[in-house]
Structures are given as C-alpha cells and as structure tokens.
C-alpha cells in the first residue's frame, strides 16, 4: 500500500508538472499575441490617420537650419528655441542626417515607430508588475483603452513629440519595474535607468516631474552591493542623471538667453486658467465617456492586487522599511499614478490646449500603465471561479466593449469652425482646409488658404519686404523696404500665425515670424490676453513689425489698415532699454562675453513682459510719447 501511495503521488506530481508546462506555454503565447495584436491595431490606426500638423512642421524648419549649418534656430541669425522638446529636435535631426530622406517622411516614421514602442514597453512593464506569465494569463486592457481613443491615433504621427513622450514614459516604467523586481541590481542597468530618467526635461519640460520622482526613489532606496560606498554610488547616480540635462541647460541659457524654450514664454506656461482647463478635460473625456473604462480598470487593479496579496505579519513602518519599500512594484505604481494625477492638475491649471485631447494623453498613459495588461488566474481543476476573478473578467469584457465604441466615435463635428472654447480637432481641421486626406508634405499645405498666394507674392517682390495678411485674411500686403535696395534685395519677412506651413514652403533666407511669439521673442514677451483663445492668447500688432524689420513706415507704402501714429509710437517703445537688451540677447553674435551675459541674465529675460499697445508700453518704460494724448 505504501508503494502504491508513493506511485500515485508521483503520478499526480508529473501530471501537475505537465499541466504547469502547458499553462506556461499558453500564458506566454497569450501575452505575446496580445502585444502583437495591440501593436498592429495601433500601427494600422495611426497609419490610417497619418498626417503632420502645422505645429509638427515647425520643428522641421529648425532641422533644416541645423543641416544647413545655421545652428539650432528657427531663423538664421536669431537664436530662438522654437521647439518645446529638445530631444525630439535632435532625434529628428540625427535620423534626417543619417538617412538623408525627406524630412516629412523621417518625422512620420519616427513618430509612428515610437508610438508603437510605447504600448509595447507599457505591456512589458505591466507584465513585470503582475509577476510575469508563470501564474496567470496576461490580457491587454489599458493599452486597448489608449489606442482606441481617436486623439491617441491622431498624435501617433502628427510630427509632434507625442510619440516620443509616451515612448519615454513606457520605457521608464518597464525599466523601473525591472529594477523593482530584480533580485540583484546590476550597475550598468542602474546607470542606464538613471540616465534615462535624467533626460526628462529634454523630453518635455513638464516630464521633469516624472523623472524627478523616479530619481528620488532610486536615490533614497537601498543601494545595490558594490565596491563603492553607498554615498559615492549615490553621487555617481546624481552625476549620470544630471550630466546631459544640466550641460544642456547651461548651454541653453547662454545660447538662447532663456532658462526654458521660447515656447514656454509665448504660452506663459506658469499662468493659470482653471476654468478653461476643466472645459478641456470634459472636451476630452465627455464624448468618449472615458470615465467608464477608467473606473472599470480601477476595479480590475484593486481586485488583481487583492488576489495577489499575501497575508503575512504586518510590520510597523520605519525609515528603513520605507526605503526598502521604495524598491518595490507597489512604489513604482504609486509613482506613475501620482505623477499622472499631478500632471493632470498642471494641465488643468494652465488651461489645457487648443488641440483636442493632446495635452492629456501622457497623463492618461501614465494612469493606465499598471493595468496595461491584467492578470487572469485560471481556477484550479475542480474549483469554481471566485468572485474576484469573475469581477476582473466582467470588467475586462466591459473595457473591450467600450474600446469598440470609442474607436469609431467622433468627438468634434464642427470641421473647420473653431468652437467658442477654442478647442479644435486639429487633424480634421487641416484635412478639410487643405483638401488632402493625409496632409504630410509641406506642399500639401500650399492648398491651405493664403499659403500659395504667399509663395507667389514673395516671387513677385524680389526687392523684399514684410508680408502681412489682410484683416479679412484673404490676401497679402507687402510693406516695402526703404531705398536704396541692396543688390539681391532687402530680404523677405513673413508675419503669420501658422509658422509650420509658411516656413516649410519658403527658403531659409526668408524670415518667418508670428504674432503669438513661438519664433518671435518680441511677441512672446507681451502680456497674455485674459480672454484669448487657449494656446493663442498673445497677438502682437503688426505696427511693431514694420519698425522692427526696418520697412517704410509712412503711407501710401504702408498697408492702409496700419496707423502711422502707432508705428511711430512703436519705434519709441522699442527704444526701452530692457527691450533693447532682450533683442540683443538673441541677435548679437555669440561671443564668450555674450554667452556669459545671457547665462547670468536668462531668468531676468524670461520674466520680462511688455505691453503690446505702443503708447502703454511707452508709459510703462517712462519714455516720451511722440503723440501724447490731448489734455482733457
């Protein structure tokens, strides 16, 4: 009997081993299949909605100047950082230089590739969170919510840095989970992780929050075994993380004269517009009922964590225990969710954006990371399904149903009409305005109203001048340069809001500036309009441009709608010493003395604001008004 019992136990163990082996194969196959399915869905969805936005073309002007040897500038001879993401600028430049391919196709390929990699990294990190494929089936969930949203597929291409941002977030999440799960942390992997986290401010300035939280966790957690003492190892971590961003920051302050990109000055990224921010949030979440999958996946996360919870003796919290907890999956989850919520609050504070959904996509991606995939632990043979597992399955099915609904939803149906909120479906807006299903190349935007006429007017005026759009936005006026005209002409300046399509359809020797100030510091340093359209709430009067560009400033050569009095006042206002110092900071040749002066005064330049109405600016600066108001 004893021998029979031993043989029976052995047979059961062998069957259990075969069953476990079959489950492991099934689980790995399911997980890999889920990754492939999600990546294909996102790739097809992004490709079907491929385009490059006007803002996406802006970075390509800087790339053209880099490739031409003019430096990282928007207009040659003016050191202005017109792109928010430094990493995106140099990434596109590198692949453009390597491939020598057309810039629009380079940026399209990089953006789509990084968007796809982002969801793959998200799933890999989430799989690490739930313990891998050994104990449960891992099914795609949160990633399906993300790729189902039309804005996610719109900005999978677009030429903007959206794909880079979520790719960096996804990679950081995966590597943080590897660090938290590793039995022994290897030095190369640790330094690679901190280097990646340190790149945060170069990915996008607000991503500094995510990178800083990750670095703080690593710095405070117990150091891995090493020949170095922990204090020296922490010093190396700080050095590796800060080398590139700190070096670039010093260079930026000296080269551009600002501590952050000029776009942050133009949009007053520190300003508060809470009401508009909540309007933006509902504009994104409301049409898709986004709160439904978020709540369902919250339930899934709680139930899945409950199923995995081990009931051991609870230990009191101490400083040592807290530091040990920092290197745990739970701490990483807390970090990404906390970062997502804080960044969402920041987006609400600044008023969101004018592009539907775009500003909240990274926050949503962060919040969905823990449930990018969800674990389904099948019940053992002979055992029924428990309530927690049933709840997870029902929530997952509900998420799938929502994804099918959201994928075909159109949130904004006003086409080319910008609603009172100022928010627009940017892709549809340009598709309809250009007449191209996929506006990608610069010449596709020649069919945007006024752009082909701009190119023709530049060719028709070889002497040069400033091109100003008419008040009716129907055609262009050309303000001529004064005599004598130099050989080869005095050069052209285009003053128009849409920087991307204008700058990419003209040669590099044509200066392109905008009334909002993305590439034009004089406009960027004006005060924000309280009731202006979000993302467009600065607008410098063209009278300033006539003076600044040195054009003829009297009638009849000046466009009829400009005022000689205003132009004369603008000339006086521009003699304000602080304004002259600002202009010199980015126009003067870059000498060592200029670099040091910019470095020391960059914070002062960043804070400087002027009034867009010339006579008020004269008063602010204490200058003498050439046309004082008559006494009352």
XYZ file of C-alpha atoms in Angstrom:
632
model
C 0.000 0.000 0.000
C 2.817 2.397 0.837
C 4.467 1.769 -2.532
C 1.149 2.321 -4.316
C 0.618 5.585 -2.479
C 4.099 6.833 -3.400
C 3.491 5.924 -7.047
C 0.153 7.724 -7.003
C 1.727 10.880 -5.549
C 4.456 10.683 -8.176
C 1.893 10.368 -10.988
C -0.020 13.389 -9.661
C 3.188 15.445 -9.449
C 4.064 14.506 -13.028
C 0.593 15.482 -14.225
C 0.836 18.787 -12.325
C 4.227 19.457 -13.889
C 2.888 18.767 -17.395
C -0.146 20.938 -16.665
C 2.058 23.781 -15.418
C 4.241 23.473 -18.504
C 1.222 23.625 -20.810
C -0.133 26.647 -18.898
C 3.218 28.432 -19.152
C 3.219 27.952 -22.935
C -0.395 29.144 -23.156
C 0.330 32.166 -20.983
C 3.419 33.215 -22.948
C 1.590 32.737 -26.227
C -1.354 34.800 -24.985
C 0.908 37.600 -23.790
C 3.000 37.742 -26.957
C -0.163 37.553 -29.049
C -1.640 40.438 -27.061
C 1.460 42.555 -27.686
C 1.394 41.804 -31.410
C -2.354 42.471 -31.662
C -2.136 45.782 -29.800
C 0.894 46.949 -31.779
C -0.785 46.076 -35.073
C -4.027 47.812 -34.069
C -2.129 50.959 -33.094
C 0.047 50.861 -36.196
C -2.933 50.461 -38.529
C -4.968 53.070 -36.640
C -2.115 55.576 -36.633
C -1.321 54.952 -40.305
C -4.941 55.363 -41.380
C -4.949 58.784 -39.670
C -1.409 59.772 -40.707
C -0.680 63.461 -41.065
C 1.737 66.154 -39.976
C 0.289 69.149 -38.170
C 1.300 72.720 -38.825
C 2.971 72.680 -35.395
C 4.698 69.457 -36.399
C 6.259 71.233 -39.381
C 7.751 73.912 -37.101
C 10.466 71.574 -35.834
C 11.465 70.770 -39.418
C 12.448 74.401 -40.021
C 14.959 74.077 -37.164
C 16.210 70.790 -38.637
C 16.730 72.494 -41.995
C 18.807 75.203 -40.313
C 20.830 72.600 -38.429
C 21.546 70.685 -41.624
C 22.446 73.951 -43.394
C 24.953 74.861 -40.662
C 22.960 77.770 -39.207
C 22.615 76.178 -35.774
C 19.515 75.116 -33.815
C 17.497 78.201 -34.728
C 14.228 78.932 -36.496
C 15.510 81.930 -38.443
C 19.185 82.252 -39.318
C 20.853 84.917 -37.209
C 18.253 84.754 -34.405
C 18.938 82.357 -31.545
C 15.348 81.376 -30.706
C 14.375 77.916 -29.431
C 11.024 77.452 -31.163
C 10.568 73.759 -30.220
C 9.393 72.592 -26.799
C 11.045 69.147 -26.899
C 14.824 69.369 -27.237
C 15.165 65.590 -27.516
C 12.642 65.488 -30.369
C 14.539 68.162 -32.292
C 17.867 66.347 -32.147
C 16.343 62.907 -32.655
C 14.727 64.027 -35.907
C 17.927 65.831 -36.912
C 20.014 62.689 -36.329
C 17.823 60.391 -38.418
C 17.482 63.050 -41.110
C 21.271 63.335 -41.273
C 21.747 59.548 -41.319
C 19.059 58.702 -43.871
C 19.167 61.885 -45.992
C 15.483 61.198 -46.581
C 12.777 63.809 -46.949
C 12.177 65.430 -43.550
C 8.414 64.898 -43.516
C 8.823 61.160 -44.057
C 11.578 60.906 -41.452
C 9.454 62.562 -38.781
C 6.409 60.498 -39.769
C 8.339 57.234 -39.450
C 9.963 58.124 -36.119
C 6.687 59.301 -34.580
C 4.735 56.185 -35.550
C 7.546 53.809 -34.524
C 7.910 55.410 -31.097
C 4.150 55.396 -30.533
C 4.050 51.655 -31.202
C 7.086 51.013 -28.985
C 5.364 52.946 -26.199
C 2.477 50.484 -25.878
C 4.895 47.536 -26.081
C 7.015 48.923 -23.225
C 3.839 49.616 -21.246
C 2.734 45.982 -21.577
C 6.180 44.630 -20.694
C 6.298 46.737 -17.539
C 2.772 45.790 -16.544
C 3.615 42.111 -17.031
C 6.534 42.557 -14.599
C 4.145 44.111 -12.109
C 1.826 41.088 -12.165
C 4.650 38.573 -11.853
C 5.159 37.567 -15.484
C 3.473 34.798 -17.408
C 4.125 31.964 -14.946
C 0.998 32.281 -12.808
C -1.681 33.982 -14.885
C -2.862 34.851 -18.367
C -1.934 38.446 -19.188
C -4.546 40.118 -21.373
C -4.248 43.607 -22.939
C -6.548 46.098 -21.222
C -5.282 49.616 -20.503
C -3.352 49.726 -23.764
C -6.571 48.961 -25.649
C -8.227 51.932 -23.955
C -5.367 54.164 -25.057
C -5.165 53.033 -28.686
C -8.956 53.109 -29.077
C -9.092 56.862 -28.466
C -9.076 58.827 -31.747
C -6.708 61.527 -30.360
C -4.184 58.805 -29.478
C -4.167 57.615 -33.078
C -4.102 61.195 -34.388
C -0.960 62.006 -32.430
C 0.711 58.703 -33.166
C 2.038 60.617 -36.180
C 1.358 64.426 -36.404
C 5.072 65.342 -36.406
C 4.827 66.445 -32.765
C 6.765 64.887 -29.891
C 3.733 63.000 -28.509
C 5.106 59.607 -29.598
C 8.496 60.341 -28.033
C 6.885 61.384 -24.734
C 4.818 58.231 -24.259
C 7.695 56.057 -25.521
C 9.975 57.560 -22.885
C 7.284 57.058 -20.219
C 6.723 53.441 -21.280
C 10.447 52.630 -21.331
C 10.993 54.273 -17.943
C 8.058 52.282 -16.499
C 9.437 48.987 -17.806
C 12.964 49.645 -16.560
C 11.672 50.823 -13.179
C 9.721 47.576 -12.855
C 12.822 45.551 -13.774
C 14.742 47.468 -11.087
C 11.997 46.882 -8.510
C 11.722 43.147 -9.289
C 15.423 42.334 -9.662
C 16.996 40.074 -7.046
C 20.320 41.753 -7.754
C 20.602 45.130 -9.429
C 23.478 45.343 -11.895
C 25.403 48.592 -12.172
C 25.071 49.053 -15.985
C 21.288 48.577 -15.759
C 21.061 51.005 -12.826
C 23.080 53.720 -14.547
C 21.117 53.227 -17.765
C 17.904 53.702 -15.813
C 19.025 56.903 -14.066
C 20.419 58.301 -17.338
C 17.014 57.737 -18.980
C 15.172 59.345 -16.058
C 17.540 62.304 -16.180
C 16.547 63.039 -19.789
C 13.051 64.049 -18.597
C 13.372 67.849 -19.033
C 14.710 67.360 -22.556
C 11.767 65.119 -23.495
C 9.317 67.845 -22.429
C 9.741 70.328 -19.573
C 6.754 69.020 -17.596
C 8.120 65.475 -17.761
C 10.717 66.662 -15.252
C 8.177 65.735 -12.571
C 8.137 62.085 -13.684
C 11.911 61.864 -13.989
C 12.487 63.602 -10.656
C 10.158 61.224 -8.797
C 11.852 58.190 -10.347
C 15.330 59.501 -9.480
C 14.278 60.353 -5.933
C 13.026 56.791 -5.422
C 16.282 55.299 -6.708
C 18.398 57.734 -4.690
C 16.597 57.021 -1.397
C 16.257 53.252 -1.856
C 18.988 50.955 -0.520
C 21.975 50.853 -2.864
C 22.911 47.539 -4.508
C 26.038 45.702 -3.449
C 29.121 47.373 -4.877
C 32.764 48.037 -4.179
C 31.825 51.680 -3.769
C 30.401 53.025 -0.542
C 26.704 53.990 -0.820
C 27.452 57.704 -0.544
C 29.786 57.553 -3.555
C 27.334 55.395 -5.505
C 24.602 57.971 -4.913
C 26.978 60.685 -6.084
C 27.562 58.738 -9.319
C 23.797 58.370 -9.764
C 23.348 62.140 -9.473
C 26.205 62.724 -11.924
C 24.934 60.263 -14.528
C 21.363 61.571 -14.297
C 22.314 65.237 -14.403
C 25.213 65.297 -16.866
C 23.241 65.781 -20.103
C 20.283 67.902 -18.860
C 22.498 70.160 -16.733
C 25.015 70.592 -19.533
C 22.258 71.439 -21.997
C 20.640 73.814 -19.521
C 23.848 75.821 -19.143
C 24.276 75.877 -22.909
C 20.618 76.899 -23.447
C 20.845 79.807 -21.006
C 24.000 81.105 -22.641
C 22.996 80.463 -26.253
C 19.310 81.426 -26.224
C 19.309 83.694 -23.155
C 16.397 81.788 -21.576
C 16.170 79.016 -18.940
C 13.487 77.187 -20.947
C 12.240 77.080 -24.564
C 10.824 80.278 -26.029
C 7.517 78.425 -26.496
C 7.064 78.409 -22.709
C 7.413 82.206 -22.714
C 4.983 82.555 -25.621
C 2.348 80.436 -23.895
C 3.089 81.640 -20.343
C 3.324 78.067 -19.090
C 3.161 79.271 -15.484
C -0.147 81.100 -15.918
C -3.471 79.864 -14.534
C -6.712 79.305 -16.472
C -8.544 76.752 -14.347
C -11.971 77.223 -15.929
C -10.608 76.613 -19.413
C -8.685 73.641 -18.048
C -11.849 71.913 -16.832
C -13.503 72.708 -20.168
C -10.580 71.000 -21.871
C -10.821 67.956 -19.581
C -14.517 67.445 -20.328
C -13.950 68.071 -24.041
C -11.578 65.087 -23.933
C -13.344 62.749 -21.517
C -17.009 63.532 -22.176
C -17.538 62.460 -25.818
C -15.903 59.066 -25.245
C -17.272 58.546 -21.717
C -13.672 57.943 -20.745
C -14.569 57.719 -17.069
C -16.189 54.302 -17.703
C -13.054 52.321 -18.669
C -11.007 54.229 -16.082
C -13.415 53.102 -13.339
C -13.563 49.554 -14.712
C -9.788 49.266 -14.804
C -9.523 50.754 -11.328
C -11.734 47.901 -10.131
C -9.577 45.425 -12.059
C -6.403 46.774 -10.476
C -7.807 46.585 -6.957
C -9.179 43.041 -7.429
C -5.999 41.780 -9.103
C -3.879 43.224 -6.309
C -6.201 41.623 -3.752
C -5.814 38.205 -5.374
C -2.019 38.504 -5.269
C -1.847 39.845 -1.728
C -0.028 37.634 0.752
C -1.281 37.692 4.309
C 1.796 37.923 6.462
C 2.545 39.621 9.698
C 2.305 43.381 9.235
C 5.440 45.204 10.280
C 5.498 48.757 11.623
C 6.710 51.474 9.257
C 10.202 52.719 9.911
C 12.583 54.799 7.841
C 14.460 51.641 6.872
C 11.273 49.820 5.906
C 10.110 52.825 3.862
C 13.411 52.917 1.986
C 13.121 49.192 1.257
C 9.539 49.707 0.051
C 10.781 52.290 -2.469
C 12.343 49.455 -4.479
C 9.094 47.556 -4.903
C 6.456 47.254 -7.627
C 3.945 48.972 -5.346
C 6.169 52.030 -5.039
C 6.626 52.257 -8.812
C 2.850 52.037 -9.295
C 2.389 54.791 -6.718
C 4.950 56.915 -8.568
C 3.378 56.667 -12.024
C -0.173 57.193 -10.755
C 0.907 60.123 -8.593
C 2.832 61.671 -11.487
C -0.140 61.217 -13.805
C -2.506 62.944 -11.374
C -0.101 65.821 -10.669
C 0.492 66.403 -14.385
C -3.270 66.347 -14.956
C -3.689 69.058 -12.314
C -0.954 71.092 -14.023
C -2.708 70.744 -17.389
C -5.959 71.933 -15.817
C -4.198 74.902 -14.238
C -2.682 76.203 -17.478
C -5.968 75.734 -19.347
C -5.141 72.600 -21.333
C -4.543 73.159 -25.023
C -6.323 74.099 -28.237
C -5.754 70.635 -29.757
C -8.455 68.175 -28.709
C -7.082 65.690 -26.180
C -3.400 66.151 -26.931
C -2.306 67.748 -23.631
C -3.905 64.971 -21.533
C -2.645 61.945 -23.459
C 0.604 61.495 -21.447
C -1.349 61.757 -18.185
C -3.825 59.110 -19.328
C -0.958 56.891 -20.473
C 0.673 57.153 -17.030
C -2.559 56.265 -15.234
C -3.147 53.226 -17.455
C 0.366 51.750 -17.076
C -0.362 49.430 -14.101
C -3.308 47.882 -15.950
C -1.789 47.963 -19.443
C -2.269 44.206 -19.167
C -4.331 42.476 -16.489
C -3.779 39.041 -14.925
C -6.398 36.323 -15.289
C -5.532 33.492 -12.922
C -7.494 30.442 -14.051
C -9.094 28.417 -11.251
C -7.566 25.064 -10.415
C -9.338 21.941 -11.792
C -12.331 21.078 -9.689
C -12.571 24.558 -8.196
C -15.132 27.130 -9.186
C -14.411 30.701 -10.175
C -14.208 33.092 -7.217
C -15.947 36.443 -7.179
C -12.758 38.482 -7.630
C -11.796 36.627 -10.809
C -15.351 36.945 -12.108
C -15.222 40.688 -11.458
C -11.936 41.028 -13.357
C -13.332 39.139 -16.357
C -16.527 41.213 -16.437
C -14.568 44.464 -16.189
C -12.227 43.326 -18.971
C -15.172 42.470 -21.227
C -16.696 45.865 -20.451
C -13.385 47.533 -21.373
C -13.326 45.712 -24.698
C -16.891 46.844 -25.424
C -16.021 50.448 -24.589
C -12.936 50.286 -26.840
C -15.056 49.235 -29.800
C -17.436 52.121 -29.105
C -14.700 54.751 -28.635
C -12.705 53.712 -31.704
C -15.493 54.880 -34.006
C -16.524 57.984 -32.075
C -16.074 61.476 -33.496
C -15.817 63.969 -30.660
C -15.762 67.286 -32.533
C -18.042 67.629 -35.546
C -17.630 71.329 -36.365
C -14.995 70.736 -39.070
C -13.221 73.999 -39.878
C -15.266 76.057 -37.428
C -13.430 76.733 -34.182
C -15.869 76.491 -31.306
C -16.163 79.165 -28.580
C -13.985 77.003 -26.307
C -11.121 77.442 -28.772
C -10.589 73.667 -28.925
C -10.481 72.004 -32.321
C -9.932 68.590 -33.852
C -6.614 69.633 -35.350
C -6.285 66.785 -37.849
C -9.768 67.157 -39.307
C -9.338 70.940 -39.371
C -6.288 70.701 -41.624
C -7.640 67.810 -43.686
C -10.676 69.895 -44.595
C -8.763 73.159 -45.060
C -6.114 71.646 -47.333
C -8.351 69.190 -49.173
C -5.846 66.365 -48.527
C -6.826 63.228 -46.618
C -3.266 62.964 -45.331
C -1.525 66.363 -45.296
C 2.085 65.334 -44.741
C 4.369 67.154 -47.163
C 4.948 70.889 -46.944
C 3.442 71.399 -50.392
C 0.203 69.769 -49.224
C -0.262 72.939 -47.170
C 0.022 75.135 -50.235
C -3.671 74.380 -50.602
C -4.365 75.883 -47.194
C -5.945 79.335 -47.688
C -3.368 82.091 -48.350
C -0.222 79.909 -48.424
C 0.112 79.552 -52.208
C -0.583 83.300 -52.523
C 2.238 83.950 -50.027
C 4.722 81.991 -52.148
C 3.587 83.828 -55.279
C 3.865 87.249 -53.597
C 7.411 86.526 -52.436
C 8.381 85.649 -56.019
C 6.633 88.772 -57.346
C 8.562 91.108 -54.995
C 12.286 90.455 -55.497
C 13.187 93.666 -53.648
C 11.932 92.115 -50.422
C 9.554 93.407 -47.762
C 7.268 92.272 -44.964
C 4.263 90.145 -45.932
C 1.259 90.983 -43.755
C -2.023 89.172 -44.103
C -5.013 91.376 -44.775
C -7.565 91.963 -41.973
C -10.036 89.827 -43.951
C -7.430 87.017 -44.208
C -7.994 86.871 -47.959
C -4.684 88.087 -49.398
C -1.293 89.582 -48.516
C 0.038 93.119 -48.313
C 3.748 93.669 -48.890
C 5.296 96.509 -46.885
C 8.381 97.516 -48.950
C 11.915 98.187 -47.713
C 13.345 101.716 -47.919
C 15.568 102.855 -50.767
C 18.239 102.189 -51.827
C 17.549 98.475 -52.304
C 20.737 96.448 -51.770
C 21.922 94.124 -54.504
C 19.903 90.912 -54.357
C 17.049 92.565 -52.461
C 16.464 93.507 -48.831
C 15.062 90.090 -47.897
C 11.554 88.919 -47.084
C 9.809 88.560 -43.744
C 6.507 86.688 -43.397
C 4.365 87.629 -40.398
C 1.734 84.930 -39.907
C 0.352 82.682 -37.172
C 0.849 79.328 -38.940
C 4.615 79.004 -38.634
C 4.967 75.439 -39.900
C 3.288 75.645 -43.287
C 4.761 79.093 -44.004
C 8.347 78.311 -43.016
C 8.456 74.952 -44.797
C 7.253 76.420 -48.090
C 9.859 79.184 -48.295
C 13.688 79.155 -48.473
C 15.732 79.546 -45.289
C 16.682 83.110 -46.234
C 13.017 84.123 -45.834
C 12.432 85.187 -42.244
C 9.223 83.773 -40.735
C 7.808 85.221 -37.508
C 4.453 85.002 -35.758
C 2.184 87.321 -33.728
C 1.948 84.749 -30.899
C 5.687 84.648 -30.361
C 6.661 80.993 -30.806
C 9.536 82.120 -33.037
C 9.371 85.853 -32.330
C 10.540 86.952 -28.852
C 9.145 90.464 -29.261
C 5.641 88.930 -29.362
C 6.426 86.187 -26.844
C 7.292 88.730 -24.142
C 3.981 90.588 -24.350
C 1.350 90.094 -21.654
C -1.125 87.249 -22.028
C -4.628 88.184 -23.194
C -7.082 87.302 -20.441
C -9.846 86.191 -22.833
C -7.689 84.988 -25.715
C -8.049 81.587 -27.314
C -6.119 78.995 -25.343
C -2.686 78.473 -26.858
C -3.121 81.621 -28.952
C -3.576 84.236 -26.257
C -0.799 86.571 -27.395
C -1.093 88.714 -30.509
C 1.400 91.450 -31.314
C 0.123 94.254 -33.529
C 1.819 94.340 -36.969
C 2.812 98.002 -36.427
C 5.729 96.703 -34.325
C 6.930 94.506 -37.178
C 7.181 97.434 -39.611
C 9.588 99.138 -37.196
C 11.485 96.033 -36.129
C 12.018 94.873 -39.734
C 13.032 98.356 -40.892
C 10.329 98.794 -43.549
C 8.885 102.029 -44.949
C 6.613 103.367 -42.221
C 4.531 106.015 -43.982
C 1.511 105.931 -46.258
C 0.842 105.083 -49.069
C 3.597 102.421 -48.938
C 2.411 101.069 -45.640
C -0.754 98.879 -45.704
C -3.870 101.002 -45.334
C -5.030 99.447 -42.076
C -1.823 100.351 -40.207
C -1.626 103.641 -38.323
C 1.378 105.956 -38.784
C 0.874 107.201 -35.240
C 1.007 103.679 -33.802
C 4.090 102.879 -35.859
C 5.866 105.994 -34.572
C 4.911 105.064 -31.014
C 6.157 101.512 -31.560
C 9.503 102.936 -32.713
C 9.787 104.910 -29.482
C 8.647 101.932 -27.381
C 11.329 99.719 -28.880
C 13.969 102.087 -27.509
C 13.111 100.861 -23.993
C 16.478 99.729 -22.563
C 15.088 96.412 -21.274
C 13.552 95.631 -24.684
C 16.794 96.504 -26.456
C 18.689 94.206 -24.083
C 16.260 91.391 -24.865
C 16.689 91.843 -28.627
C 20.468 91.959 -28.320
C 20.489 88.720 -26.267
C 19.454 86.605 -29.243
C 20.600 88.760 -32.171
C 24.162 89.727 -31.297
C 26.971 87.434 -32.493
C 27.618 84.703 -29.952
C 30.879 85.635 -28.262
C 32.125 84.352 -24.924
C 31.090 87.636 -23.286
C 27.613 87.413 -24.839
C 27.290 83.806 -23.636
C 28.215 84.764 -20.059
C 25.873 87.763 -20.085
C 22.965 85.653 -21.343
C 23.727 82.951 -18.786
C 23.665 85.416 -15.882
C 20.558 87.295 -17.040
C 18.462 84.483 -18.548
C 15.987 84.464 -15.644
C 15.526 88.218 -15.993
C 14.884 87.871 -19.719
C 12.383 85.064 -19.068
C 10.348 87.206 -16.661
C 10.370 90.324 -18.810
C 6.971 91.381 -20.177
C 5.911 94.347 -22.294
C 2.611 95.837 -23.424
C 1.513 95.173 -26.988
C -0.148 98.629 -27.250
C 2.714 101.027 -28.085
C 1.512 104.023 -26.075
C 1.023 101.899 -22.948
C 4.473 100.423 -23.419
C 5.894 103.949 -23.642
C 4.232 104.759 -20.313
C 5.492 101.540 -18.721
C 9.052 102.334 -19.767
C 8.885 106.016 -18.828
C 9.632 107.215 -22.380
C 8.423 110.360 -24.148
C 5.365 109.727 -26.302
C 5.733 111.347 -29.758
C 1.912 111.559 -29.917
C 0.745 112.283 -26.364
C -2.966 112.164 -25.642
C -4.533 115.661 -25.688
C -5.314 117.085 -22.257
C -8.899 116.634 -21.132
